[in-house]
Amino acid sequence: MRFGLTDEQKMMQDMARDFAQKEILPTLKEDEVNHTFRPELVKKMASLGFFGCGLPEEYGGNGCGFLESVILAEQLATVSGSSRLPLNMQNIGPSLTVNKFGTKEQKERFIPDWVSAESFGFFAITEPNSGSDVVSMGTTAIDRGDHWEINGQKMWISNAHVGDWGLLYAVTDRAAKYKGLTCFIINLKGNEGIITAAIESKVGLHCAPTGEISFNQAKIPKDSVLGEVGQGFQICMWQLNNTRISCAAGALGIGAGAIEAAIGYANERTQFGKKIGSYQMIQASIAEMVAEHEAARLLVYQAAWLKDQGLPNQYQTSMAKLFASEAAVHAATETMKIFGSYGFSTEYPAERWLRDSMSLRTVEGTSNIQKTIIAGFALGDVVNR
Ligand SMILES: Cc1cc2nc3c(=O)[nH]c(=O)nc-3n(C[C@H](O)[C@H](O)[C@H](O)COP(=O)(O)OP(=O)(O)OC[C@H]3O[C@@H](n4cnc5c(N)ncnc54)[C@H](O)[C@@H]3O)c2cc1C
């Protein structure tokens, strides 16, 4: 068993760290306040080859896999939780999914543009009345002979109002339940039946755009279907099992950022004539954060490695996502406490890590849903794939 990174992986790690320090950090404070999303940073990430993991070279693949993408997400999120989102929107979400289920024409047409960030990707599953229970979604796609007609509303969609081409999940046969969902590749721009709007009320991830999409008799071409009509649920679960690991990697980054700051502050801040890091209660807090973080990293890297080997990994992916998310929330909470009143100030980053980390418990399947999945495997009700 080898735990070290290869020279190439270390190079990617350095590149992502460097990028985050030089390109994201300098404007982060004002971007957070103004909720600024910088598309030019996504394009720069593309030019560095960040979005080609797990893809064939002919479509822009960079010869790397999930583990390398996880390493990138971790480094980016250490500086800003928002900044790892493009890895999912350009690479791990739409690109890998179209590469798995698409026709040769669809792969040639869409994947290179996501990898190069010519096209901003998205995946639209969640709705106002349908979140964890994906099959209950209300958005419909009706076959009108020469086109599909889409009606309904999607909510909490990353990139909704900045997105170009991406994946839409809709109901094509309500009676068929989970066999009645279909995945479509659609363009959000230039369609008079589609309206998008930003959600500005988020408590965190301020530099990552999130929005809603309304479909009102929107016409999309007949050849928009990804995979088979009725295969949408299977595609959605396959996709979530991948995007979930990217989220877990983001959790590692947020945890690392919080822990680094907590240790720095504990070594610096003096009370009662001694560094606060010399008090056992602070030490216990840091020891827990560090141990949980290391355990989370092993789980996340293990799940990514299993994916790269083509081995069953749903069980390990859900454990990684659950554990890393909860570890990040714990680390951010403890960091805020260690910072005392300064933790409660928007002048210091402790509050941002806490706000950003909270999203991890919800996105890509909530912590409760991960527990449901894990228990299903542990109890032998489901076979790991
Ligand atoms: C910043 C952000 C970005 C997002 N990006 C996207 C995106 O790009 N695309 C997309 O489609 N969605 C996206 N989402 C939506 C996200 O995936 C959903 O919010 C999530 O799946 C949960 O759905 P919900 O909010 O409707 O909660 P609900 O499903 O209504 O759950 C509410 C609560 O009930 C619990 N619960 C539900 N069912 C069960 C059960 N069976 N057992 C135990 N507890 C249960 C949940 O754990 C949760 O605590 C995003 C959300 C956020 C906040």
Short mmCIF file of C-alpha atoms and ligand atoms in Angstrom, two decimals:
data_model
loop_
_atom_site.label_atom_id
_atom_site.label_comp_id
_atom_site.label_asym_id
_atom_site.label_seq_id
_atom_site.Cartn_x
_atom_site.Cartn_y
_atom_site.Cartn_z
CA MET A 1 0.00 0.00 0.00
CA ARG A 2 1.47 3.33 -1.07
CA PHE A 3 0.35 6.58 0.55
CA GLY A 4 2.71 9.02 -1.18
CA LEU A 5 1.82 11.15 -4.18
CA THR A 6 3.61 10.68 -7.49
CA ASP A 7 5.82 13.46 -8.84
CA GLU A 8 3.05 14.37 -11.29
CA GLN A 9 0.45 14.55 -8.52
CA LYS A 10 2.78 16.72 -6.43
CA MET A 11 3.22 18.98 -9.44
CA MET A 12 -0.56 19.37 -9.80
CA GLN A 13 -0.84 20.04 -6.09
CA ASP A 14 1.79 22.79 -6.33
CA MET A 15 0.16 24.25 -9.43
CA ALA A 16 -3.27 24.45 -7.78
CA ARG A 17 -1.85 25.89 -4.56
CA ASP A 18 0.08 28.47 -6.53
CA PHE A 19 -2.97 29.35 -8.63
CA ALA A 20 -5.14 29.78 -5.54
CA GLN A 21 -2.56 31.97 -3.81
CA LYS A 22 -1.81 34.17 -6.81
CA GLU A 23 -5.15 34.34 -8.62
CA ILE A 24 -7.89 33.83 -6.03
CA LEU A 25 -6.54 35.11 -2.72
CA PRO A 26 -5.63 38.69 -3.74
CA THR A 27 -9.25 39.68 -4.50
CA LEU A 28 -11.00 37.16 -2.24
CA LYS A 29 -12.02 39.54 0.53
CA GLU A 30 -13.80 42.01 -1.75
CA ASP A 31 -15.17 39.22 -3.97
CA GLU A 32 -16.76 37.61 -0.90
CA VAL A 33 -18.36 40.90 0.13
CA ASN A 34 -19.63 41.66 -3.39
CA HIS A 35 -20.53 38.04 -4.24
CA THR A 36 -18.32 38.26 -7.32
CA PHE A 37 -17.96 35.29 -9.61
CA ARG A 38 -14.94 35.64 -11.90
CA PRO A 39 -15.43 33.72 -15.16
CA GLU A 40 -11.89 34.64 -16.19
CA LEU A 41 -10.56 32.52 -13.32
CA VAL A 42 -12.50 29.50 -14.61
CA LYS A 43 -10.95 30.05 -18.03
CA LYS A 44 -7.49 30.27 -16.46
CA MET A 45 -8.10 27.01 -14.62
CA ALA A 46 -9.05 25.50 -17.99
CA SER A 47 -5.86 26.77 -19.61
CA LEU A 48 -3.87 25.04 -16.84
CA GLY A 49 -5.59 21.75 -17.69
CA PHE A 50 -7.65 21.53 -14.46
CA PHE A 51 -10.78 20.19 -16.20
CA GLY A 52 -9.43 17.24 -18.19
CA CYS A 53 -9.35 14.56 -15.46
CA GLY A 54 -10.84 11.15 -16.30
CA LEU A 55 -11.42 12.07 -19.95
CA PRO A 56 -9.95 10.68 -23.17
CA GLU A 57 -7.25 12.81 -24.76
CA GLU A 58 -9.30 13.28 -27.94
CA TYR A 59 -11.88 15.30 -25.95
CA GLY A 60 -9.35 17.33 -23.97
CA GLY A 61 -8.36 14.76 -21.36
CA ASN A 62 -5.15 15.49 -19.43
CA GLY A 63 -4.15 11.89 -18.67
CA CYS A 64 -5.15 12.28 -15.00
CA GLY A 65 -7.96 10.73 -12.99
CA PHE A 66 -10.20 11.33 -9.97
CA LEU A 67 -7.31 11.41 -7.53
CA GLU A 68 -5.67 14.30 -9.36
CA SER A 69 -8.99 16.16 -9.54
CA VAL A 70 -9.43 15.63 -5.80
CA ILE A 71 -5.94 17.05 -5.20
CA LEU A 72 -6.84 20.13 -7.26
CA ALA A 73 -10.17 20.65 -5.45
CA GLU A 74 -8.49 20.29 -2.08
CA GLN A 75 -5.87 22.94 -2.84
CA LEU A 76 -8.35 25.41 -4.34
CA ALA A 77 -10.80 25.05 -1.46
CA THR A 78 -8.05 25.59 1.10
CA VAL A 79 -8.07 29.21 -0.04
CA SER A 80 -11.74 29.56 -0.99
CA GLY A 81 -14.60 27.04 -0.72
CA SER A 82 -16.26 28.62 -3.76
CA SER A 83 -13.32 28.05 -6.05
CA ARG A 84 -13.53 24.27 -6.27
CA LEU A 85 -17.04 24.38 -7.80
CA PRO A 86 -15.83 24.79 -11.42
CA LEU A 87 -14.14 21.37 -11.22
CA ASN A 88 -17.59 19.83 -10.83
CA MET A 89 -19.33 22.09 -13.33
CA GLN A 90 -16.77 21.70 -16.14
CA ASN A 91 -15.23 18.28 -15.53
CA ILE A 92 -16.61 15.82 -12.98
CA GLY A 93 -20.31 16.61 -13.59
CA PRO A 94 -21.32 17.14 -17.24
CA SER A 95 -18.08 16.04 -18.99
CA LEU A 96 -17.61 12.67 -17.30
CA THR A 97 -21.32 11.93 -17.57
CA VAL A 98 -21.51 12.68 -21.28
CA ASN A 99 -18.29 10.72 -21.78
CA LYS A 100 -19.94 7.71 -20.09
CA PHE A 101 -23.43 7.86 -21.58
CA GLY A 102 -23.18 10.07 -24.69
CA THR A 103 -22.93 9.26 -28.38
CA LYS A 104 -19.68 9.93 -30.22
CA GLU A 105 -21.26 13.08 -31.70
CA GLN A 106 -22.33 14.35 -28.28
CA LYS A 107 -18.87 13.73 -26.83
CA GLU A 108 -17.16 15.54 -29.70
CA ARG A 109 -19.60 18.42 -29.58
CA PHE A 110 -19.78 19.15 -25.85
CA ILE A 111 -16.85 17.79 -23.84
CA PRO A 112 -13.99 19.85 -25.37
CA ASP A 113 -15.96 23.06 -24.75
CA TRP A 114 -16.51 22.19 -21.08
CA VAL A 115 -12.84 21.24 -20.64
CA SER A 116 -11.68 24.52 -22.22
CA ALA A 117 -14.41 26.52 -20.37
CA GLU A 118 -15.72 27.82 -23.70
CA SER A 119 -19.03 26.56 -22.36
CA PHE A 120 -19.96 26.87 -18.67
CA GLY A 121 -21.53 23.64 -17.46
CA PHE A 122 -24.22 22.81 -14.91
CA PHE A 123 -26.46 19.94 -13.81
CA ALA A 124 -30.05 20.62 -12.86
CA ILE A 125 -31.73 18.08 -10.58
CA THR A 126 -33.09 19.96 -7.54
CA GLU A 127 -36.45 21.77 -7.56
CA PRO A 128 -38.42 23.86 -5.07
CA ASN A 129 -40.36 20.76 -3.94
CA SER A 130 -37.89 18.02 -4.77
CA GLY A 131 -34.39 17.62 -3.30
CA SER A 132 -33.24 14.34 -1.75
CA ASP A 133 -36.21 12.53 -3.30
CA VAL A 134 -35.05 12.92 -6.90
CA VAL A 135 -37.85 10.78 -8.36
CA SER A 136 -40.43 13.25 -7.03
CA MET A 137 -39.22 15.98 -9.40
CA GLY A 138 -41.97 17.91 -11.20
CA THR A 139 -40.22 19.21 -14.32
CA THR A 140 -41.60 17.42 -17.37
CA ALA A 141 -40.33 16.76 -20.87
CA ILE A 142 -43.07 16.05 -23.42
CA ASP A 143 -42.29 14.49 -26.78
CA ARG A 144 -43.92 16.84 -29.34
CA GLY A 145 -42.79 14.85 -32.37
CA ASP A 146 -40.17 17.18 -33.78
CA HIS A 147 -38.96 18.53 -30.40
CA TRP A 148 -39.17 18.10 -26.60
CA GLU A 149 -41.23 20.59 -24.62
CA ILE A 150 -39.92 21.34 -21.10
CA ASN A 151 -42.05 22.78 -18.29
CA GLY A 152 -41.10 23.26 -14.65
CA GLN A 153 -38.60 24.84 -12.32
CA LYS A 154 -35.14 23.96 -11.05
CA MET A 155 -33.66 25.55 -7.96
CA TRP A 156 -30.29 25.76 -6.19
CA ILE A 157 -28.50 25.05 -9.45
CA SER A 158 -24.81 25.93 -9.52
CA ASN A 159 -24.03 28.09 -12.56
CA ALA A 160 -27.75 28.43 -13.47
CA HIS A 161 -27.58 32.07 -14.56
CA VAL A 162 -24.04 31.92 -15.98
CA GLY A 163 -24.32 28.47 -17.57
CA ASP A 164 -24.31 27.56 -21.26
CA TRP A 165 -24.63 23.85 -22.01
CA GLY A 166 -25.36 21.39 -19.21
CA LEU A 167 -27.50 18.50 -17.99
CA LEU A 168 -31.21 18.70 -17.23
CA TYR A 169 -33.10 15.88 -15.50
CA ALA A 170 -36.85 15.75 -16.20
CA VAL A 171 -39.84 13.40 -16.04
CA THR A 172 -40.79 11.75 -19.34
CA ASP A 173 -43.11 9.10 -17.87
CA ARG A 174 -44.56 9.81 -14.41
CA ALA A 175 -46.13 6.32 -14.05
CA ALA A 176 -42.78 4.62 -14.61
CA LYS A 177 -41.40 6.32 -11.44
CA TYR A 178 -37.57 6.06 -11.35
CA LYS A 179 -37.60 4.56 -14.84
CA GLY A 180 -39.50 7.61 -16.05
CA LEU A 181 -36.71 10.18 -15.67
CA THR A 182 -34.62 11.28 -18.65
CA CYS A 183 -31.41 13.29 -18.89
CA PHE A 184 -31.08 15.99 -21.56
CA ILE A 185 -28.14 18.11 -22.72
CA ILE A 186 -29.52 21.63 -23.04
CA ASN A 187 -28.39 25.22 -23.57
CA LEU A 188 -29.73 27.79 -21.09
CA LYS A 189 -28.95 30.71 -23.36
CA GLY A 190 -30.96 31.89 -26.38
CA ASN A 191 -34.10 29.85 -25.61
CA GLU A 192 -37.20 31.99 -25.13
CA GLY A 193 -38.81 29.31 -22.95
CA ILE A 194 -35.98 29.37 -20.42
CA ILE A 195 -35.46 32.05 -17.77
CA THR A 196 -32.64 31.95 -15.22
CA ALA A 197 -32.08 34.04 -12.11
CA ALA A 198 -29.42 34.25 -9.43
CA ILE A 199 -30.11 33.26 -5.82
CA GLU A 200 -28.46 36.04 -3.82
CA SER A 201 -29.55 34.94 -0.38
CA LYS A 202 -26.97 32.20 0.24
CA VAL A 203 -25.12 32.34 3.56
CA GLY A 204 -21.88 31.04 2.05
CA LEU A 205 -20.03 30.12 -1.15
CA HIS A 206 -20.48 33.73 -2.18
CA CYS A 207 -18.13 33.54 -5.17
CA ALA A 208 -19.81 30.47 -6.65
CA PRO A 209 -22.95 31.31 -8.66
CA THR A 210 -26.16 29.52 -7.69
CA GLY A 211 -29.55 30.15 -9.25
CA GLU A 212 -32.89 28.93 -10.48
CA ILE A 213 -34.15 27.98 -13.92
CA SER A 214 -37.77 28.27 -15.15
CA PHE A 215 -38.99 26.35 -18.17
CA ASN A 216 -42.16 27.54 -19.84
CA GLN A 217 -42.97 25.48 -22.94
CA ALA A 218 -39.25 25.52 -23.72
CA LYS A 219 -38.47 23.74 -26.96
CA ILE A 220 -35.32 21.65 -27.13
CA PRO A 221 -34.19 19.46 -30.04
CA LYS A 222 -35.07 15.76 -30.27
CA ASP A 223 -31.41 14.75 -30.19
CA SER A 224 -30.89 16.39 -26.74
CA VAL A 225 -31.42 13.10 -24.89
CA LEU A 226 -28.35 11.73 -23.08
CA GLY A 227 -28.37 7.93 -23.01
CA GLU A 228 -31.85 6.42 -23.36
CA VAL A 229 -35.25 7.91 -22.62
CA GLY A 230 -36.02 6.60 -19.10
CA GLN A 231 -32.35 6.18 -18.14
CA GLY A 232 -32.18 9.53 -16.29
CA PHE A 233 -32.31 8.15 -12.74
CA GLN A 234 -29.44 5.77 -13.41
CA ILE A 235 -27.42 8.57 -15.03
CA CYS A 236 -28.21 10.94 -12.16
CA MET A 237 -27.07 8.46 -9.49
CA TRP A 238 -23.89 7.69 -11.47
CA GLN A 239 -23.18 11.40 -11.79
CA LEU A 240 -23.84 12.17 -8.11
CA ASN A 241 -21.48 9.38 -7.07
CA ASN A 242 -18.76 11.30 -8.93
CA THR A 243 -19.61 14.91 -8.09
CA ARG A 244 -19.89 13.83 -4.44
CA ILE A 245 -16.17 13.00 -4.30
CA SER A 246 -15.31 16.46 -5.59
CA CYS A 247 -17.44 17.94 -2.83
CA ALA A 248 -15.62 15.73 -0.29
CA ALA A 249 -12.31 17.03 -1.66
CA GLY A 250 -13.59 20.58 -1.21
CA ALA A 251 -14.36 19.66 2.41
CA LEU A 252 -10.73 18.62 2.87
CA GLY A 253 -9.68 22.02 1.57
CA ILE A 254 -12.00 23.98 3.84
CA GLY A 255 -10.88 21.84 6.79
CA ALA A 256 -7.20 22.41 5.93
CA GLY A 257 -7.69 26.18 5.65
CA ALA A 258 -9.48 26.35 8.99
CA ILE A 259 -6.95 24.15 10.79
CA GLU A 260 -3.98 26.09 9.44
CA ALA A 261 -5.50 29.34 10.69
CA ALA A 262 -6.40 27.82 14.08
CA ILE A 263 -2.88 26.53 14.62
CA GLY A 264 -1.37 29.85 13.56
CA TYR A 265 -3.62 31.74 15.95
CA ALA A 266 -3.09 29.28 18.84
CA ASN A 267 0.66 29.78 18.50
CA GLU A 268 0.32 33.54 18.40
CA ARG A 269 -2.43 34.61 20.77
CA THR A 270 -1.39 35.06 24.40
CA GLN A 271 -3.72 35.01 27.42
CA PHE A 272 -2.85 34.63 31.12
CA GLY A 273 0.77 35.18 30.09
CA LYS A 274 0.96 32.11 27.85
CA LYS A 275 0.16 31.16 24.28
CA ILE A 276 -3.38 29.81 24.14
CA GLY A 277 -1.92 26.79 22.28
CA SER A 278 -0.25 25.77 25.54
CA TYR A 279 -3.62 25.13 27.20
CA GLN A 280 -4.77 21.53 27.08
CA MET A 281 -8.34 22.36 26.04
CA ILE A 282 -7.06 24.19 22.93
CA GLN A 283 -4.62 21.34 22.30
CA ALA A 284 -7.42 18.78 22.55
CA SER A 285 -9.47 20.78 20.08
CA ILE A 286 -6.58 20.98 17.61
CA ALA A 287 -5.72 17.30 18.05
CA GLU A 288 -9.31 16.32 17.21
CA MET A 289 -9.41 18.60 14.17
CA VAL A 290 -6.11 17.29 12.83
CA ALA A 291 -6.94 13.62 13.42
CA GLU A 292 -10.37 13.95 11.80
CA HIS A 293 -8.84 15.81 8.88
CA GLU A 294 -6.24 13.11 8.27
CA ALA A 295 -8.88 10.37 8.50
CA ALA A 296 -11.10 12.28 6.07
CA ARG A 297 -8.24 12.65 3.61
CA LEU A 298 -7.54 8.90 3.68
CA LEU A 299 -11.23 8.17 3.01
CA VAL A 300 -11.45 10.70 0.16
CA TYR A 301 -8.22 9.57 -1.49
CA GLN A 302 -9.28 5.93 -1.11
CA ALA A 303 -12.62 6.56 -2.83
CA ALA A 304 -10.91 8.51 -5.64
CA TRP A 305 -8.34 5.73 -6.07
CA LEU A 306 -11.08 3.08 -6.25
CA LYS A 307 -12.80 5.13 -8.97
CA ASP A 308 -9.55 5.39 -10.92
CA GLN A 309 -9.13 1.60 -10.69
CA GLY A 310 -12.69 1.06 -11.93
CA LEU A 311 -13.50 -0.76 -8.66
CA PRO A 312 -16.78 -0.58 -6.70
CA ASN A 313 -16.78 2.69 -4.72
CA GLN A 314 -20.29 3.97 -3.92
CA TYR A 315 -19.99 2.81 -0.30
CA GLN A 316 -16.54 4.40 0.13
CA THR A 317 -17.59 7.58 -1.72
CA SER A 318 -20.55 8.14 0.59
CA MET A 319 -18.41 7.48 3.67
CA ALA A 320 -15.80 9.92 2.37
CA LYS A 321 -18.40 12.60 1.62
CA LEU A 322 -20.14 12.23 4.99
CA PHE A 323 -16.98 12.10 7.07
CA ALA A 324 -15.09 14.86 5.23
CA SER A 325 -18.11 17.21 5.32
CA GLU A 326 -18.71 16.71 9.03
CA ALA A 327 -14.97 17.00 9.77
CA ALA A 328 -14.84 20.31 7.87
CA VAL A 329 -17.84 21.69 9.79
CA HIS A 330 -16.23 20.59 13.07
CA ALA A 331 -12.86 22.11 12.13
CA ALA A 332 -14.50 25.39 11.10
CA THR A 333 -16.57 25.48 14.32
CA GLU A 334 -13.54 24.85 16.51
CA THR A 335 -11.50 27.43 14.59
CA MET A 336 -14.16 30.02 15.20
CA LYS A 337 -14.02 29.24 18.94
CA ILE A 338 -10.21 29.41 19.03
CA PHE A 339 -10.32 32.82 17.38
CA GLY A 340 -12.55 34.08 20.19
CA SER A 341 -14.34 37.32 19.28
CA TYR A 342 -12.18 37.65 16.19
CA GLY A 343 -13.81 34.44 15.00
CA PHE A 344 -17.10 36.27 15.11
CA SER A 345 -15.77 39.09 12.94
CA THR A 346 -16.08 39.29 9.18
CA GLU A 347 -12.58 40.79 9.19
CA TYR A 348 -11.15 37.32 9.83
CA PRO A 349 -11.70 34.21 7.68
CA ALA A 350 -12.97 31.89 10.45
CA GLU A 351 -16.60 32.84 9.84
CA ARG A 352 -16.25 32.21 6.06
CA TRP A 353 -15.00 28.66 6.61
CA LEU A 354 -17.92 27.97 8.89
CA ARG A 355 -20.45 29.38 6.41
CA ASP A 356 -18.90 27.59 3.44
CA SER A 357 -18.51 24.30 5.30
CA MET A 358 -22.22 24.23 6.17
CA SER A 359 -23.08 23.80 2.48
CA LEU A 360 -21.16 20.51 2.43
CA ARG A 361 -23.76 18.83 4.62
CA THR A 362 -26.43 19.57 2.02
CA VAL A 363 -25.02 19.45 -1.50
CA GLU A 364 -24.57 16.26 -3.55
CA GLY A 365 -26.81 14.37 -1.13
CA THR A 366 -27.21 15.52 2.47
CA SER A 367 -25.36 13.94 5.37
CA ASN A 368 -28.57 12.08 6.26
CA ILE A 369 -28.81 10.72 2.72
CA GLN A 370 -25.16 9.59 2.86
CA LYS A 371 -25.97 7.75 6.11
CA THR A 372 -28.92 6.08 4.40
CA ILE A 373 -26.68 4.96 1.52
CA ILE A 374 -23.89 3.76 3.86
CA ALA A 375 -26.34 1.84 6.05
CA GLY A 376 -27.87 0.22 2.95
CA PHE A 377 -24.46 -1.20 2.00
CA ALA A 378 -23.46 -2.05 5.58
CA LEU A 379 -26.70 -3.95 6.20
CA GLY A 380 -26.31 -5.86 2.95
CA ASP A 381 -29.43 -4.41 1.32
CA VAL A 382 -27.48 -2.93 -1.60
CA VAL A 383 -24.48 -4.18 -3.59
CA ASN A 384 -21.52 -1.80 -3.81
CA ARG A 385 -20.81 -0.69 -7.38
C1 LIG B 1 -24.72 26.02 -2.70
C2 LIG B 1 -25.60 24.96 -3.29
C3 LIG B 1 -25.33 24.49 -4.57
C4 LIG B 1 -26.16 23.50 -5.14
N1 LIG B 1 -25.92 23.09 -6.43
C5 LIG B 1 -26.80 22.23 -7.02
C6 LIG B 1 -26.65 21.88 -8.40
O1 LIG B 1 -25.71 22.30 -9.09
N2 LIG B 1 -27.57 21.05 -8.96
C7 LIG B 1 -28.62 20.55 -8.25
O2 LIG B 1 -29.44 19.83 -8.83
N3 LIG B 1 -28.78 20.86 -6.93
C8 LIG B 1 -27.89 21.67 -6.31
N4 LIG B 1 -28.06 22.01 -4.97
C9 LIG B 1 -29.19 21.46 -4.23
C10 LIG B 1 -28.81 20.36 -3.25
O3 LIG B 1 -28.27 19.26 -3.93
C11 LIG B 1 -30.09 20.00 -2.47
O4 LIG B 1 -30.38 21.10 -1.64
C12 LIG B 1 -29.93 18.74 -1.64
O5 LIG B 1 -30.00 17.61 -2.49
C13 LIG B 1 -31.01 18.60 -0.56
O6 LIG B 1 -32.27 18.85 -1.06
P1 LIG B 1 -33.28 19.84 -0.29
O7 LIG B 1 -32.55 21.09 -0.02
O8 LIG B 1 -34.52 19.90 -1.10
O9 LIG B 1 -33.55 19.15 1.09
P2 LIG B 1 -34.64 18.03 1.41
O10 LIG B 1 -34.43 16.85 0.53
O11 LIG B 1 -35.99 18.62 1.46
O12 LIG B 1 -34.19 17.62 2.88
C14 LIG B 1 -34.49 18.42 4.01
C15 LIG B 1 -33.93 17.72 5.24
O13 LIG B 1 -34.55 16.44 5.39
C16 LIG B 1 -33.57 15.42 5.39
N5 LIG B 1 -34.10 14.24 4.71
C17 LIG B 1 -34.73 14.17 3.51
N6 LIG B 1 -35.04 12.91 3.22
C18 LIG B 1 -34.59 12.15 4.24
C19 LIG B 1 -34.60 10.74 4.53
N7 LIG B 1 -35.12 9.84 3.69
N8 LIG B 1 -34.03 10.32 5.69
C20 LIG B 1 -33.50 11.21 6.57
N9 LIG B 1 -33.46 12.55 6.35
C21 LIG B 1 -33.99 13.01 5.21
C22 LIG B 1 -32.36 16.02 4.69
O14 LIG B 1 -31.16 15.35 5.10
C23 LIG B 1 -32.43 17.46 5.14
O15 LIG B 1 -31.84 17.57 6.39
C24 LIG B 1 -27.24 22.98 -4.39
C25 LIG B 1 -27.48 23.45 -3.09
C26 LIG B 1 -26.68 24.43 -2.54
C27 LIG B 1 -26.97 24.90 -1.15
#
